[in-house]
Coordinates of C-alpha atoms in Angstrom, one line a residue:
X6 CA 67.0 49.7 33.7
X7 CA 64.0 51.4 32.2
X8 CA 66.5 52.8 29.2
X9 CA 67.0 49.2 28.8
X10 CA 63.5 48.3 29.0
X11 CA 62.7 50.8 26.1
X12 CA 65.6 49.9 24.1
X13 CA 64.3 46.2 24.1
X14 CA 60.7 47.6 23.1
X15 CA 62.1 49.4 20.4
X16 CA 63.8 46.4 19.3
X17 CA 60.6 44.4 19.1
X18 CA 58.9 46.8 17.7
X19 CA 61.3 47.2 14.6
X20 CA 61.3 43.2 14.5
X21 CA 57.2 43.3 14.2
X22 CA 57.6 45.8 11.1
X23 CA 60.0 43.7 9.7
X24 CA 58.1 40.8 9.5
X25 CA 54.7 42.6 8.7
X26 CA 52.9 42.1 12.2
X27 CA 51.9 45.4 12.3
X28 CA 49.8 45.1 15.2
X29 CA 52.3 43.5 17.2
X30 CA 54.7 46.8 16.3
X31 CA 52.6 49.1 17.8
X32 CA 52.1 47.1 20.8
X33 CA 55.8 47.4 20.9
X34 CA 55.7 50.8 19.9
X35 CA 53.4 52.0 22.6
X36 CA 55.4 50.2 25.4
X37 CA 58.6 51.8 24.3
X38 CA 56.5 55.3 24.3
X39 CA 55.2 54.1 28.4
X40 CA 59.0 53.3 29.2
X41 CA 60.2 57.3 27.9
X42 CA 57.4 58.6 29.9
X43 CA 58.7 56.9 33.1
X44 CA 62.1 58.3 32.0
X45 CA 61.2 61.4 31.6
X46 CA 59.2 61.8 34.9
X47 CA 62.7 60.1 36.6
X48 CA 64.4 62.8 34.9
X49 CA 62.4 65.4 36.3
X50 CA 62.3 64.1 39.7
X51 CA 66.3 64.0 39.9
X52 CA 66.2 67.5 38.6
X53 CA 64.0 68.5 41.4
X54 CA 66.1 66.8 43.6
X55 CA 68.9 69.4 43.1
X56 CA 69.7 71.2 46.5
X57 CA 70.0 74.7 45.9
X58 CA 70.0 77.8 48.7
X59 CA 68.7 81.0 47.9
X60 CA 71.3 82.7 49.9
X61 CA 74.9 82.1 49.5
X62 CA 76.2 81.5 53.4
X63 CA 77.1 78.2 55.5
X64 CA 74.7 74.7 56.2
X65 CA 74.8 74.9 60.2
X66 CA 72.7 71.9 60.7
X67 CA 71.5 68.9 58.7
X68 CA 73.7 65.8 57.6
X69 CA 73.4 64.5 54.2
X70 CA 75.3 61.4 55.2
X71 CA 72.2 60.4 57.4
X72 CA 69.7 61.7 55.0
X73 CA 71.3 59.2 51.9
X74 CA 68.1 56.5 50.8
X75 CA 65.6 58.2 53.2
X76 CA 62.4 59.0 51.5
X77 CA 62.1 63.2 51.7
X78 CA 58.5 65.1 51.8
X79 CA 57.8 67.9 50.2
X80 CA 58.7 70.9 52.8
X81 CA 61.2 68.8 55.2
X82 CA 63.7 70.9 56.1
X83 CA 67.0 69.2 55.0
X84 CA 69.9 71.7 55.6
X85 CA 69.9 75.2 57.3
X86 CA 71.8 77.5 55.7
X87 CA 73.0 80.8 57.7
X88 CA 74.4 83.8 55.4
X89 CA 77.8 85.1 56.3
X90 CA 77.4 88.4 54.7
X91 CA 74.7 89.2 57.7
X92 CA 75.8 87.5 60.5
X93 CA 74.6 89.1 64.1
X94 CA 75.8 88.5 67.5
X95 CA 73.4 88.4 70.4
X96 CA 75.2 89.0 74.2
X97 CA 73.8 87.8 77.1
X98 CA 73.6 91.5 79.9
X99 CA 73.7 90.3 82.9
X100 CA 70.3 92.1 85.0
X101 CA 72.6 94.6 86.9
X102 CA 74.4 95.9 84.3
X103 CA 71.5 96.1 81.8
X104 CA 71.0 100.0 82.4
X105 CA 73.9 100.8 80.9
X106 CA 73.0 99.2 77.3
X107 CA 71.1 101.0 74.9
X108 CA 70.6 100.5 70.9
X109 CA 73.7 102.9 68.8
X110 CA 76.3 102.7 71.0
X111 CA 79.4 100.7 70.0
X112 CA 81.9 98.1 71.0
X113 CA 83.9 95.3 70.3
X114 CA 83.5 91.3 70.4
X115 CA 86.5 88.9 70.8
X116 CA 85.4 85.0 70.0
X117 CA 87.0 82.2 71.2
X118 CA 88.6 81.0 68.5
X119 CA 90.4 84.2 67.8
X120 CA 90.9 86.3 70.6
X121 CA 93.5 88.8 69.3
X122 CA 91.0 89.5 66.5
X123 CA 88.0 91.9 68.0
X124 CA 85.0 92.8 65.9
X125 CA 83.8 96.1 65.8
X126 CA 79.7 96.1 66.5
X127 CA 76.8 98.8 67.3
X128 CA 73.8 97.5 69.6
X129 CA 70.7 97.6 67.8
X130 CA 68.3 95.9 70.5
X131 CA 67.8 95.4 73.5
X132 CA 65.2 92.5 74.6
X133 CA 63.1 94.1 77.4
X134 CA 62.3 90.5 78.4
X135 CA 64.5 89.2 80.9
X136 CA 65.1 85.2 80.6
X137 CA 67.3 82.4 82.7
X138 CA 70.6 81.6 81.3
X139 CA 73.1 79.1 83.7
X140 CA 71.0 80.1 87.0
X141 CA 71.4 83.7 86.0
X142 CA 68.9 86.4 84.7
X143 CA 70.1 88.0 81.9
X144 CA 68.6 90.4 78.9
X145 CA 69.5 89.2 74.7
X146 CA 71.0 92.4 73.2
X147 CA 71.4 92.0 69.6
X148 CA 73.9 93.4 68.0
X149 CA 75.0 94.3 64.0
X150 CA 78.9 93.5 63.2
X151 CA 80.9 96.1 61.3
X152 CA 82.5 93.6 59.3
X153 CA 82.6 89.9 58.7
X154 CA 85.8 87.7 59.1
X155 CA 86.4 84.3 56.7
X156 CA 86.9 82.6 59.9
X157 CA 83.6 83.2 61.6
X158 CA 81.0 81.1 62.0
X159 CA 77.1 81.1 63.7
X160 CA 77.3 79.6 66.9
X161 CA 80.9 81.0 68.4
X162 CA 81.2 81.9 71.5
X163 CA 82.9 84.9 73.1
X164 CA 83.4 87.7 75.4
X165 CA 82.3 91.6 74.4
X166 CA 82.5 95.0 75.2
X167 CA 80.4 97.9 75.0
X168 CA 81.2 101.5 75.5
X169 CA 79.0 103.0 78.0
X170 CA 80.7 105.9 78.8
X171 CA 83.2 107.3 81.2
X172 CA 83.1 106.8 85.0
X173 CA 85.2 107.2 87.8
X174 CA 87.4 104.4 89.3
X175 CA 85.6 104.1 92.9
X176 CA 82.2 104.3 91.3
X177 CA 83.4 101.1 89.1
X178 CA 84.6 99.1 91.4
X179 CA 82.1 100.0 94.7
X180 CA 78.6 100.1 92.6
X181 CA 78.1 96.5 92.9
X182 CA 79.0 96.4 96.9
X183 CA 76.3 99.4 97.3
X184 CA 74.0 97.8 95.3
X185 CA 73.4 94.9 97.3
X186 CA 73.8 96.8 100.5
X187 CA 71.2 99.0 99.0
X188 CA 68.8 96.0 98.6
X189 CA 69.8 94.4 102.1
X190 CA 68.8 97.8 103.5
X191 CA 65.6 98.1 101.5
X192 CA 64.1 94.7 103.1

């Protein structure tokens, strides 16, 4: 509407010149110059309006379908965006088996989704802040993964495995029995 607006301008304004009102022409003239301004801050404000992330990954939340004709401030977070390339896993230790965890060892993660495919992954912290999780206190170790799959995705779920070392059968299947015996006993 506004190109329209100018091109009418511009056809008064030649019109004026035409017939000598040279006053009239650059009344004309200086309307059509007010229209390309407003064109050319619309321009700008549709370049601006390009979406572009600075990291090349996946939007995990935001919806541009509810977002269409809502008016946007500067600094409203739209979209987030989480990288592939660096994606982390974090496992929930339950309290009791905590000690064995420590940051360089190594295991492996299966998700959900693909089971049969395990991901390779060395602990790099361990949150010495215990927190509630389902009625149970548990410790956030975060982990780095080896490699990435197409397939993955933040936000799966799964089940993993850490290597902490070698112990005997009866120790592994009697330490949680003498543990709570040991705290029964202790009271």
């Amino acid at each position: 509407s506004a190109k329209s607006e100018q091109s009418g301008y511009l056809k008064q304004a030649a019109a004026a010149m035409r017939d000598g009102q040279t006053a009239q022409a650059q009344i004309a003239q200086a309307n059509a110059d007010k229209v390309a301004a407003q064109i050319d801050l619309i321009n700008y404000r549709i370049e601006q309006a390009d979406i572009v992330s600075p990291i090349t990954g996946i939007v995990v939340s935001g919806d541009l379908k509810k977002e269409t004709g809502k008016p946007v401030k500067t600094g409203e977070v739209l979209f987030e965006v989480a990288p592939i390339d660096w994606l982390r896993a974090e496992l929930l230790v339950n309290e009791e088996d905590i000690f064995e965890i420590e940051a360089g060892q190594r295991g492996r993660l299966a998700t959900a989704s693909y089971p049969a495919e395990p991901i390779r992954f060395v602990v790099d912290r361990v949150n010495p802040m215990a927190e509630v999780v389902k009625q149970r206190n548990v410790f956030r170790v975060r982990v780095r993964l080896d490699e990435t799959r197409p397939w993955m995705r933040p936000g799966m779920e799964g089940v993993a495995k850490v290597s902490a070392g070698k112990r005997h059968y009866a120790w592994i299947w009697t330490r949680k029995i003498i543990n709570w015996i040991r705290m029964k006993l202790w009271l």
